[in-house]
CSV table of C-alpha atoms in Angstrom, one decimal:
chain,number,residue,atom,x,y,z
A,7,MET,CA,8.3,21.5,26.1
A,8,THR,CA,6.3,25.0,26.5
A,9,PRO,CA,3.3,25.2,24.1
A,10,ALA,CA,4.6,28.1,22.8
A,11,ALA,CA,8.3,26.4,21.6
A,12,GLU,CA,6.0,23.3,19.7
A,13,LYS,CA,6.7,22.8,16.0
A,14,THR,CA,3.8,22.8,13.8
A,15,PRO,CA,4.1,21.8,10.4
A,16,PRO,CA,3.0,23.0,7.2
A,17,ASP,CA,-1.0,21.7,6.7
A,18,PHE,CA,-1.9,19.3,4.2
A,19,CYS,CA,-5.3,19.9,2.2
A,20,VAL,CA,-6.1,16.8,-0.3
A,21,ASP,CA,-8.4,19.1,-1.9
A,22,ASP,CA,-5.6,21.0,-3.7
A,23,LEU,CA,-3.5,18.0,-4.5
A,24,ILE,CA,-6.5,16.2,-6.2
A,25,ASP,CA,-7.7,19.1,-7.9
A,26,ASP,CA,-4.7,20.1,-9.5
A,27,PRO,CA,-5.0,18.1,-13.2
A,28,ASP,CA,-1.6,17.9,-13.2
A,29,THR,CA,-1.9,15.1,-10.6
A,30,LYS,CA,-2.7,12.0,-12.0
A,31,ILE,CA,-0.9,9.3,-9.4
A,32,ILE,CA,-2.0,9.2,-5.9
A,33,VAL,CA,-0.3,6.5,-4.0
A,34,CYS,CA,-1.2,5.9,0.1
A,35,CYS,CA,1.4,4.2,1.6
A,36,GLY,CA,2.1,3.2,5.6
A,37,SER,CA,2.5,0.3,7.8
A,38,GLY,CA,-0.2,-2.3,8.0
A,39,GLY,CA,-3.5,-1.0,10.0
A,40,VAL,CA,-3.0,2.7,10.5
A,41,GLY,CA,-5.6,3.0,7.6
A,42,LYS,CA,-4.1,3.3,4.3
A,43,THR,CA,-7.2,1.6,2.4
A,44,THR,CA,-10.1,3.6,3.8
A,45,THR,CA,-7.5,6.1,3.4
A,46,ALA,CA,-7.5,5.9,0.0
A,47,ALA,CA,-11.0,5.2,-0.5
A,48,ALA,CA,-11.5,8.6,0.8
A,49,VAL,CA,-9.3,10.6,-1.4
A,50,GLY,CA,-11.2,8.9,-4.1
A,51,VAL,CA,-14.7,9.4,-3.7
A,52,ARG,CA,-13.4,13.2,-2.4
A,53,ALA,CA,-11.3,13.5,-5.7
A,54,ALA,CA,-14.8,11.7,-8.2
A,55,GLU,CA,-17.1,14.5,-6.1
A,56,ARG,CA,-14.7,17.2,-6.8
A,57,GLY,CA,-14.9,16.0,-11.3
A,58,ARG,CA,-12.4,13.9,-11.9
A,59,ASP,CA,-12.4,10.8,-13.3
A,60,VAL,CA,-11.3,8.2,-10.4
A,61,VAL,CA,-10.4,4.1,-10.3
A,62,VAL,CA,-8.8,3.1,-6.7
A,63,LEU,CA,-6.5,-0.1,-6.8
A,64,THR,CA,-6.4,-2.2,-3.1
A,65,VAL,CA,-4.4,-5.0,-2.6
A,66,ASP,CA,-6.2,-5.4,1.3
A,67,PRO,CA,-7.3,-8.8,1.5
A,68,ALA,CA,-9.6,-7.7,3.9
A,69,ARG,CA,-12.1,-6.5,0.9
A,70,ARG,CA,-13.1,-3.7,3.4
A,71,LEU,CA,-12.7,-0.8,0.4
A,72,ALA,CA,-15.8,-2.6,-1.0
A,73,GLN,CA,-17.9,-2.9,2.0
A,74,ALA,CA,-17.0,1.0,2.4
A,75,LEU,CA,-18.3,1.7,-1.1
A,76,GLY,CA,-21.1,-0.7,-1.1
A,77,LEU,CA,-20.4,-2.6,-3.4
A,78,THR,CA,-20.4,-6.9,-2.6
A,79,GLU,CA,-17.5,-7.6,-3.8
A,80,LEU,CA,-14.3,-6.2,-5.9
A,81,ASP,CA,-11.9,-8.6,-8.7
A,82,ASN,CA,-9.3,-7.1,-10.8
A,83,THR,CA,-11.5,-5.7,-13.4
A,84,PRO,CA,-12.5,-2.3,-11.9
A,85,ARG,CA,-15.8,-1.4,-11.1
A,86,LEU,CA,-18.5,1.7,-10.8
A,87,VAL,CA,-19.4,2.9,-7.6
A,88,GLU,CA,-23.3,3.5,-7.2
A,89,GLY,CA,-23.8,6.5,-5.1
A,90,VAL,CA,-21.0,9.2,-5.7
A,91,ASP,CA,-22.1,12.1,-7.5
A,92,GLY,CA,-19.4,12.0,-10.4
A,93,GLU,CA,-17.2,8.6,-12.1
A,94,LEU,CA,-15.5,6.6,-8.8
A,95,TYR,CA,-14.2,2.9,-10.3
A,96,ALA,CA,-12.7,0.5,-7.3
A,97,MET,CA,-10.4,-2.9,-7.9
A,98,MET,CA,-8.8,-5.0,-6.4
A,99,LEU,CA,-5.8,-6.7,-7.3
A,100,ASP,CA,-6.0,-10.4,-8.1
A,101,MET,CA,-2.2,-10.8,-7.4
A,102,LYS,CA,-2.3,-14.3,-9.3
A,103,ARG,CA,-5.3,-13.6,-11.9
A,104,THR,CA,-2.6,-10.5,-13.0
A,105,PHE,CA,0.1,-12.5,-13.2
A,106,ASP,CA,-1.3,-14.4,-15.6
A,107,GLU,CA,-2.9,-11.5,-17.6
A,108,ILE,CA,1.0,-11.1,-17.9
A,109,VAL,CA,2.0,-14.3,-19.2
A,110,GLU,CA,-0.6,-14.6,-21.6
A,111,ALA,CA,-0.3,-10.8,-23.1
A,112,HIS,CA,3.6,-10.8,-23.5
A,113,ALA,CA,4.3,-14.4,-24.3
A,114,GLU,CA,3.0,-16.8,-27.5
A,115,PRO,CA,-0.2,-18.2,-27.3
A,116,GLY,CA,1.4,-22.2,-27.1
A,117,ARG,CA,4.6,-21.0,-24.5
A,118,ALA,CA,1.4,-19.3,-22.3
A,119,GLN,CA,-0.8,-21.9,-21.9
A,120,GLN,CA,2.5,-23.9,-20.9
A,121,ILE,CA,3.7,-21.7,-18.3
A,122,LEU,CA,0.4,-21.3,-16.9
A,123,ALA,CA,-0.2,-25.0,-16.9
A,124,ASN,CA,3.3,-25.7,-15.1
A,125,PRO,CA,3.4,-26.5,-11.1
A,126,PHE,CA,5.9,-24.3,-10.5
A,127,TYR,CA,4.8,-21.3,-11.8
A,128,GLN,CA,1.2,-22.1,-10.3
A,129,SER,CA,3.2,-22.0,-7.2
A,130,LEU,CA,5.3,-18.7,-7.3
A,131,SER,CA,2.1,-16.8,-9.1
A,132,SER,CA,0.9,-17.5,-5.8
A,133,SER,CA,3.4,-17.2,-3.1
A,134,LEU,CA,6.7,-15.9,-4.3
A,135,SER,CA,7.9,-13.0,-1.2
A,136,GLY,CA,7.1,-9.7,-3.1
A,137,THR,CA,5.1,-10.9,-5.9
A,138,GLN,CA,2.1,-9.7,-4.5
A,139,GLU,CA,3.8,-6.4,-4.5
A,140,TYR,CA,5.4,-6.4,-7.5
A,141,MET,CA,1.8,-7.0,-9.2
A,142,ALA,CA,0.4,-4.2,-8.1
A,143,MET,CA,3.2,-2.2,-9.4
A,144,GLU,CA,2.5,-4.3,-12.1
A,145,LYS,CA,-1.3,-3.6,-11.9
A,146,LEU,CA,-0.6,0.5,-11.6
A,147,GLY,CA,1.4,0.2,-14.5
A,148,GLN,CA,-1.5,-1.0,-16.7
A,149,LEU,CA,-3.7,1.4,-15.4
A,150,HIS,CA,-1.7,4.1,-16.0
A,151,ARG,CA,-1.2,3.1,-19.4
A,152,SER,CA,-4.9,2.4,-20.7
A,153,GLY,CA,-5.6,6.2,-19.9
A,154,ALA,CA,-9.2,5.4,-18.7
A,155,TRP,CA,-8.7,7.6,-15.9
A,156,ASP,CA,-7.1,11.1,-14.8
A,157,LEU,CA,-6.7,10.0,-11.4
A,158,ILE,CA,-5.5,6.7,-10.2
A,159,VAL,CA,-5.3,6.2,-6.3
A,160,VAL,CA,-3.4,3.1,-5.0
A,161,ASP,CA,-3.6,1.4,-1.7
A,162,THR,CA,-0.6,-0.2,-1.2
A,163,PRO,CA,-0.1,-3.7,0.1
A,164,PRO,CA,-0.6,-4.4,4.1
A,165,SER,CA,3.2,-5.7,4.4
A,166,ARG,CA,5.2,-6.6,7.1
A,167,SER,CA,7.4,-3.8,5.7
A,168,ALA,CA,5.9,-0.6,4.2
A,169,LEU,CA,9.1,-0.2,1.9
A,170,ASP,CA,8.3,-3.6,0.3
A,171,PHE,CA,6.3,-1.8,-2.3
A,172,LEU,CA,9.6,-0.4,-3.6
A,173,ASP,CA,11.8,-2.2,-3.4
A,174,ALA,CA,9.1,-5.2,-5.2
A,175,PRO,CA,11.2,-4.5,-8.5
A,176,GLU,CA,14.1,-5.1,-7.2
A,177,ARG,CA,13.7,-8.2,-5.6
A,178,MET,CA,11.7,-9.7,-8.7
A,179,GLY,CA,14.9,-8.3,-10.4
A,180,ARG,CA,17.4,-10.3,-8.0
A,181,PHE,CA,15.1,-13.1,-8.5
A,182,LEU,CA,15.2,-13.1,-12.4
A,183,ASP,CA,19.1,-12.9,-12.1
A,184,GLY,CA,19.4,-15.2,-9.5
A,185,ARG,CA,22.5,-18.0,-9.7
A,186,LEU,CA,19.5,-20.8,-9.8
A,187,ILE,CA,17.7,-19.8,-12.5
A,188,LYS,CA,20.9,-18.4,-14.8
A,189,ILE,CA,21.9,-23.2,-14.0
A,190,LEU,CA,18.8,-23.7,-14.9
A,191,MET,CA,18.9,-22.0,-18.2
A,192,ALA,CA,22.6,-22.8,-18.5
A,193,PRO,CA,21.5,-26.0,-21.0
A,194,ALA,CA,19.2,-24.1,-23.1
A,195,LYS,CA,21.8,-21.7,-24.2
A,196,ALA,CA,25.4,-23.5,-24.1
A,197,GLY,CA,26.0,-23.2,-28.3
A,198,GLY,CA,27.7,-25.6,-30.0
A,199,ARG,CA,28.3,-29.7,-29.8
A,200,PHE,CA,31.3,-29.4,-27.2
A,201,GLY,CA,29.4,-26.4,-25.3
A,202,LEU,CA,27.0,-28.2,-24.5
A,203,LYS,CA,28.8,-30.8,-23.4
A,204,VAL,CA,30.4,-29.6,-20.9
A,205,VAL,CA,27.8,-27.4,-19.9
A,206,THR,CA,25.4,-30.6,-19.3
A,207,ALA,CA,28.5,-32.3,-17.4
A,208,GLY,CA,28.3,-29.5,-14.6
A,209,PHE,CA,24.5,-29.1,-15.4
A,210,GLY,CA,24.1,-33.0,-14.1
A,211,MET,CA,26.3,-33.2,-11.1
A,212,PHE,CA,24.3,-30.1,-9.6
A,213,THR,CA,20.7,-31.3,-10.8
A,214,SER,CA,22.4,-34.9,-9.2
A,215,ALA,CA,22.6,-32.9,-5.8
A,216,ILE,CA,19.4,-30.9,-5.7
A,217,THR,CA,18.0,-33.6,-6.9
A,218,LYS,CA,18.6,-35.3,-3.1
A,219,VAL,CA,16.6,-32.0,-2.0
A,220,LEU,CA,13.9,-30.8,-4.2
A,221,GLY,CA,13.0,-34.4,-5.5
A,222,GLY,CA,13.4,-34.8,-9.3
A,223,GLN,CA,9.3,-33.8,-10.4
A,224,LEU,CA,9.8,-30.0,-9.1
A,225,LEU,CA,13.6,-30.1,-10.3
A,226,LYS,CA,11.9,-31.1,-14.1
A,227,ASP,CA,8.9,-28.5,-13.2
A,228,VAL,CA,11.4,-25.7,-12.3
A,229,GLN,CA,13.7,-26.5,-15.9
A,230,THR,CA,10.3,-26.0,-17.7
A,231,PHE,CA,8.8,-23.2,-16.3
A,232,VAL,CA,12.5,-21.5,-16.5
A,233,LEU,CA,12.8,-22.6,-20.1
A,234,ALA,CA,9.3,-21.4,-21.0
A,235,PHE,CA,9.4,-18.3,-19.0
A,236,ASP,CA,12.7,-17.4,-20.5
A,237,THR,CA,11.6,-14.7,-23.0
A,238,MET,CA,10.0,-12.8,-21.0
A,239,PHE,CA,12.6,-12.0,-18.7
A,240,GLY,CA,14.0,-8.3,-19.8
A,241,GLY,CA,9.6,-7.4,-20.4
A,242,PHE,CA,8.8,-8.1,-16.7
A,243,ARG,CA,12.5,-5.9,-15.7
A,244,GLU,CA,11.4,-3.0,-18.2
A,245,ARG,CA,8.1,-2.7,-17.6
A,246,ALA,CA,9.7,-2.3,-13.7
A,247,GLU,CA,11.7,0.3,-14.5
A,248,GLN,CA,9.7,1.8,-16.1
A,249,THR,CA,7.2,2.1,-13.4
A,250,TYR,CA,9.5,3.0,-10.9
A,251,ARG,CA,9.6,6.2,-13.6
A,252,LEU,CA,6.2,7.1,-13.4
A,253,LEU,CA,6.4,6.7,-9.5
A,254,GLN,CA,8.9,9.3,-9.3
A,255,ALA,CA,7.5,11.7,-12.5
A,256,PRO,CA,5.9,14.8,-11.0
A,257,GLY,CA,2.1,13.3,-11.5
A,258,THR,CA,3.1,11.3,-8.5
A,259,ALA,CA,2.0,11.8,-5.2
A,260,PHE,CA,2.9,9.9,-2.1
A,261,LEU,CA,0.2,10.1,1.0
A,262,VAL,CA,2.1,8.2,4.2
A,263,VAL,CA,-0.6,7.1,6.3
A,264,ALA,CA,0.2,6.4,10.0
A,265,ALA,CA,-2.2,6.1,13.5
A,266,PRO,CA,-0.3,7.6,16.5
A,267,GLU,CA,1.3,4.8,17.8
A,268,PRO,CA,5.2,4.6,18.1
A,269,ASP,CA,5.5,1.9,15.4
A,270,ALA,CA,3.1,3.6,13.4
A,271,LEU,CA,5.5,6.8,13.1
A,272,ARG,CA,8.0,5.0,12.9
A,273,GLU,CA,8.1,2.9,9.8
A,274,ALA,CA,6.3,6.4,8.6
A,275,SER,CA,9.7,8.7,9.0
A,276,TYR,CA,11.6,5.3,7.0
A,277,PHE,CA,9.5,5.9,4.2
A,278,VAL,CA,9.7,9.7,4.5
A,279,GLU,CA,13.7,9.0,4.3
A,280,ARG,CA,13.2,6.5,1.6
A,281,LEU,CA,10.9,8.7,-0.7
A,282,ALA,CA,13.4,11.4,-0.2
A,283,GLU,CA,16.4,8.8,-1.2
A,284,GLU,CA,14.7,7.9,-4.2
A,285,GLN,CA,13.6,11.4,-5.2
A,286,MET,CA,9.4,10.1,-5.0
A,287,PRO,CA,7.5,13.0,-4.3
A,288,LEU,CA,5.3,13.3,-1.3
A,289,ALA,CA,2.4,15.2,-0.9
A,290,GLY,CA,1.6,14.7,2.9
A,291,MET,CA,1.5,12.4,5.8
A,292,VAL,CA,-2.3,12.0,6.8
A,293,LEU,CA,-2.3,10.9,10.8
A,294,ASN,CA,-5.0,9.2,11.2
A,295,ARG,CA,-7.1,7.9,14.7
A,296,VAL,CA,-6.3,10.6,16.7
A,297,HIS,CA,-8.5,11.6,19.9
A,298,LYS,CA,-9.3,14.5,20.6
A,299,SER,CA,-12.0,15.8,23.0
A,300,ASP,CA,-14.4,19.0,22.6
A,301,ALA,CA,-14.1,19.5,26.6
A,302,SER,CA,-9.8,20.2,26.1
A,303,HIS,CA,-9.7,23.0,28.7
A,304,LEU,CA,-10.7,20.3,30.6
A,305,SER,CA,-7.2,18.4,31.8
A,306,ALA,CA,-6.3,15.0,33.2
A,307,VAL,CA,-5.5,16.5,36.3
A,308,ARG,CA,-8.2,18.7,37.0
A,309,SER,CA,-10.7,15.6,36.1
A,310,GLN,CA,-9.3,13.3,37.6
A,311,ALA,CA,-9.3,15.4,41.2
A,312,ALA,CA,-12.6,16.5,40.4
A,313,ALA,CA,-13.4,12.2,40.4
A,314,GLU,CA,-12.4,11.5,43.8
A,315,THR,CA,-14.1,14.7,44.9
A,316,LEU,CA,-17.2,13.6,43.8
A,317,GLU,CA,-16.5,10.2,45.4
A,318,ASP,CA,-15.0,10.9,48.7
A,319,ARG,CA,-18.4,12.8,48.8
A,320,GLY,CA,-20.4,9.6,47.7
A,321,ALA,CA,-22.8,12.1,45.2
A,322,HIS,CA,-23.0,12.1,42.0
A,323,PRO,CA,-21.4,8.9,40.7
A,324,LEU,CA,-22.4,9.1,36.8
A,325,ALA,CA,-20.4,12.3,36.8
A,326,ALA,CA,-17.3,11.1,38.2
A,327,ALA,CA,-17.4,7.9,36.2
A,328,LEU,CA,-17.8,10.4,33.0
A,329,LEU,CA,-14.1,12.8,34.7
A,330,ARG,CA,-12.8,9.5,34.7
A,331,LEU,CA,-13.0,8.9,31.5
A,332,HIS,CA,-12.4,12.1,30.1
A,333,ALA,CA,-9.2,11.9,32.3
A,334,GLU,CA,-8.5,9.1,30.4
A,335,ARG,CA,-9.1,10.8,26.8
A,336,MET,CA,-6.9,13.3,27.8
A,337,GLN,CA,-4.7,11.0,29.0
A,338,VAL,CA,-4.5,9.9,25.1
A,339,THR,CA,-4.6,12.4,23.2
A,340,ALA,CA,-1.2,14.0,25.0
A,341,ARG,CA,0.2,11.1,24.7
A,342,GLU,CA,-0.2,11.3,21.1
A,343,ALA,CA,0.4,15.0,21.1
A,344,ARG,CA,4.4,14.3,22.1
A,345,LEU,CA,4.2,11.5,19.9
A,346,CYS,CA,3.4,13.6,17.1
A,347,GLU,CA,5.6,16.3,18.4
A,348,SER,CA,8.6,13.9,18.3
A,349,PHE,CA,8.0,13.0,14.4
A,350,THR,CA,7.5,16.7,13.5
A,351,SER,CA,10.7,17.4,15.2
A,352,SER,CA,12.8,15.0,12.7
A,353,HIS,CA,10.3,16.3,9.5
A,354,PRO,CA,9.2,20.0,9.8
A,355,THR,CA,8.4,20.6,6.5
A,356,VAL,CA,6.1,17.6,5.7
A,357,PRO,CA,2.7,18.7,5.4
A,358,ARG,CA,0.0,17.0,7.7
A,359,ALA,CA,-3.8,16.4,7.8
A,360,THR,CA,-5.2,15.0,11.1
A,361,VAL,CA,-8.5,12.6,10.5
A,362,ALA,CA,-10.4,12.3,14.0
A,363,ALA,CA,-10.9,8.4,15.3
A,364,MET,CA,-14.2,7.4,15.0
A,365,ALA,CA,-16.8,5.5,17.5
A,366,GLU,CA,-16.6,3.1,14.7
A,367,ASP,CA,-15.5,0.9,11.7
A,368,VAL,CA,-16.1,3.3,8.9
A,369,HIS,CA,-18.7,1.2,6.3
A,370,ASP,CA,-20.2,3.5,4.2
A,371,LEU,CA,-19.5,6.4,1.5
A,372,ASP,CA,-20.8,9.1,4.4
A,373,GLY,CA,-17.9,7.7,6.5
A,374,LEU,CA,-15.8,8.3,3.8
A,375,ARG,CA,-17.0,11.6,3.0
A,376,CYS,CA,-16.2,12.6,6.6
A,377,ILE,CA,-12.8,11.3,6.6
A,378,ALA,CA,-12.1,13.6,3.5
A,379,ARG,CA,-13.5,16.3,5.2
A,380,ASP,CA,-11.1,15.9,7.4
A,381,LEU,CA,-8.4,15.6,4.8
A,382,ALA,CA,-9.2,18.9,3.3
A,383,GLY,CA,-9.4,20.6,6.6
A,384,GLU,CA,-13.3,21.6,6.5
A,385,PRO,CA,-15.3,21.9,10.3
A,386,GLU,CA,-17.6,19.2,11.1
A,387,GLU,CA,-20.6,19.3,10.1
A,388,PRO,CA,-23.5,20.2,13.2
A,389,ALA,CA,-25.4,17.4,14.0
A,390,ALA,CA,-29.1,16.6,12.6
C-alpha cells in the first residue's frame, strides 16, 4: 500500500474528553500487558490538573499505579495523591474486602456475620472465576453513587480476555441462578410438610451422591452459605444491571488500549466490536509503546547498506554499529505501521492517540505527564 493510499484514523485528544463536564466515567480496557494501568493513571493526572475532581480505580495487583503516583500503597480506600495540581485520588480494588462490604451493607447484622464466617464464602469471595471483574463493577457503582468525584477513571482487570469485565455480571448471575444453587436452596424453600417431604427425599439422594465427591463438611458449608445468602441474590443482579446501564450511558467513555502487537490489536478489535454491539460509547483507541525515530528519512535498507560499507572498509566501527541499530529500529517501526494499517482498515472511524515507547517504565508523576501529553497530541517538551 502506497503512503497516499493509506487510511488515516481520526485523531483522539484526551483533553476533549476530560474537559467535557458531561464525561463522568472513563474506562481503560484492553488485553493484559498493554499499559492500561499507566494510561488510566496518566488520564487521571491530566484531568486533575485541568480542574476535574478525579478518582482512579485500579485492579492491577502489580501495584505499579501506586509507585507511579508516589504512594507507598493503595487499598480499597481512595487516597489523595500529593504533587498534583488538583484533586486526584487513587485506590486499588481489594476484591474480598469489597465483597465483605456488600455483605455487611445488604444483610442483617446476624446474617452478615454468619456469611462472613462461612468457609465456603471465604473461598468464593477470594477465588471464584469472574469475582474480581464483578467486584470492579460493584466498586465502580459505589464510587458513582457516592457523588464525591466528578470523574472516575477505571483500569479494568488484567484478565485473560478484555471482554471479561463486561461479561462478569452475566457470569455471576449464571452462578446465582445455577442448578446447584437451586438444589441446595430447595429444602428451605419447600412449602408445607408434603412438599418438604418430597423435596427432602430427592435432596437426600442428591446429597448422598455429592457428599462422596465433595465431602460432608464442604457440602454442609455450601448449604449454610446458600441459605444465609439467599436474600442477597436479587441485590447482586439489580446492582449489576444498574452498573451495566451506567456503562452504556452518555457520560461514560471507553478507551481501548493496545500495543502494536498482533495479539493486542486482535483483542482491541474484538473489544471495539463488542462495545458497538452493547451500545457502549467508545471514545477512542490508545496505541501504546509505538517506536519512532528522529531520523525516519534514513530507511532501514540505506542504513544497513551504509553499515556494511563502513565495515568492509574497516572504518568507523561505532558509526557502523549505530547504523545497524537504526536499521533495526526502522524495521520495527515498519512492522508496527503494517499492523496498525490492518487495524485501521477494519475500524477506520475509531479515533486514535499514539503514545511513544519510552526508554524505561514509568515510575513517577513526570512520566505520567509525558504520556498524557502524547494522549493530548502535544509536541514533546525540548530537553533542558
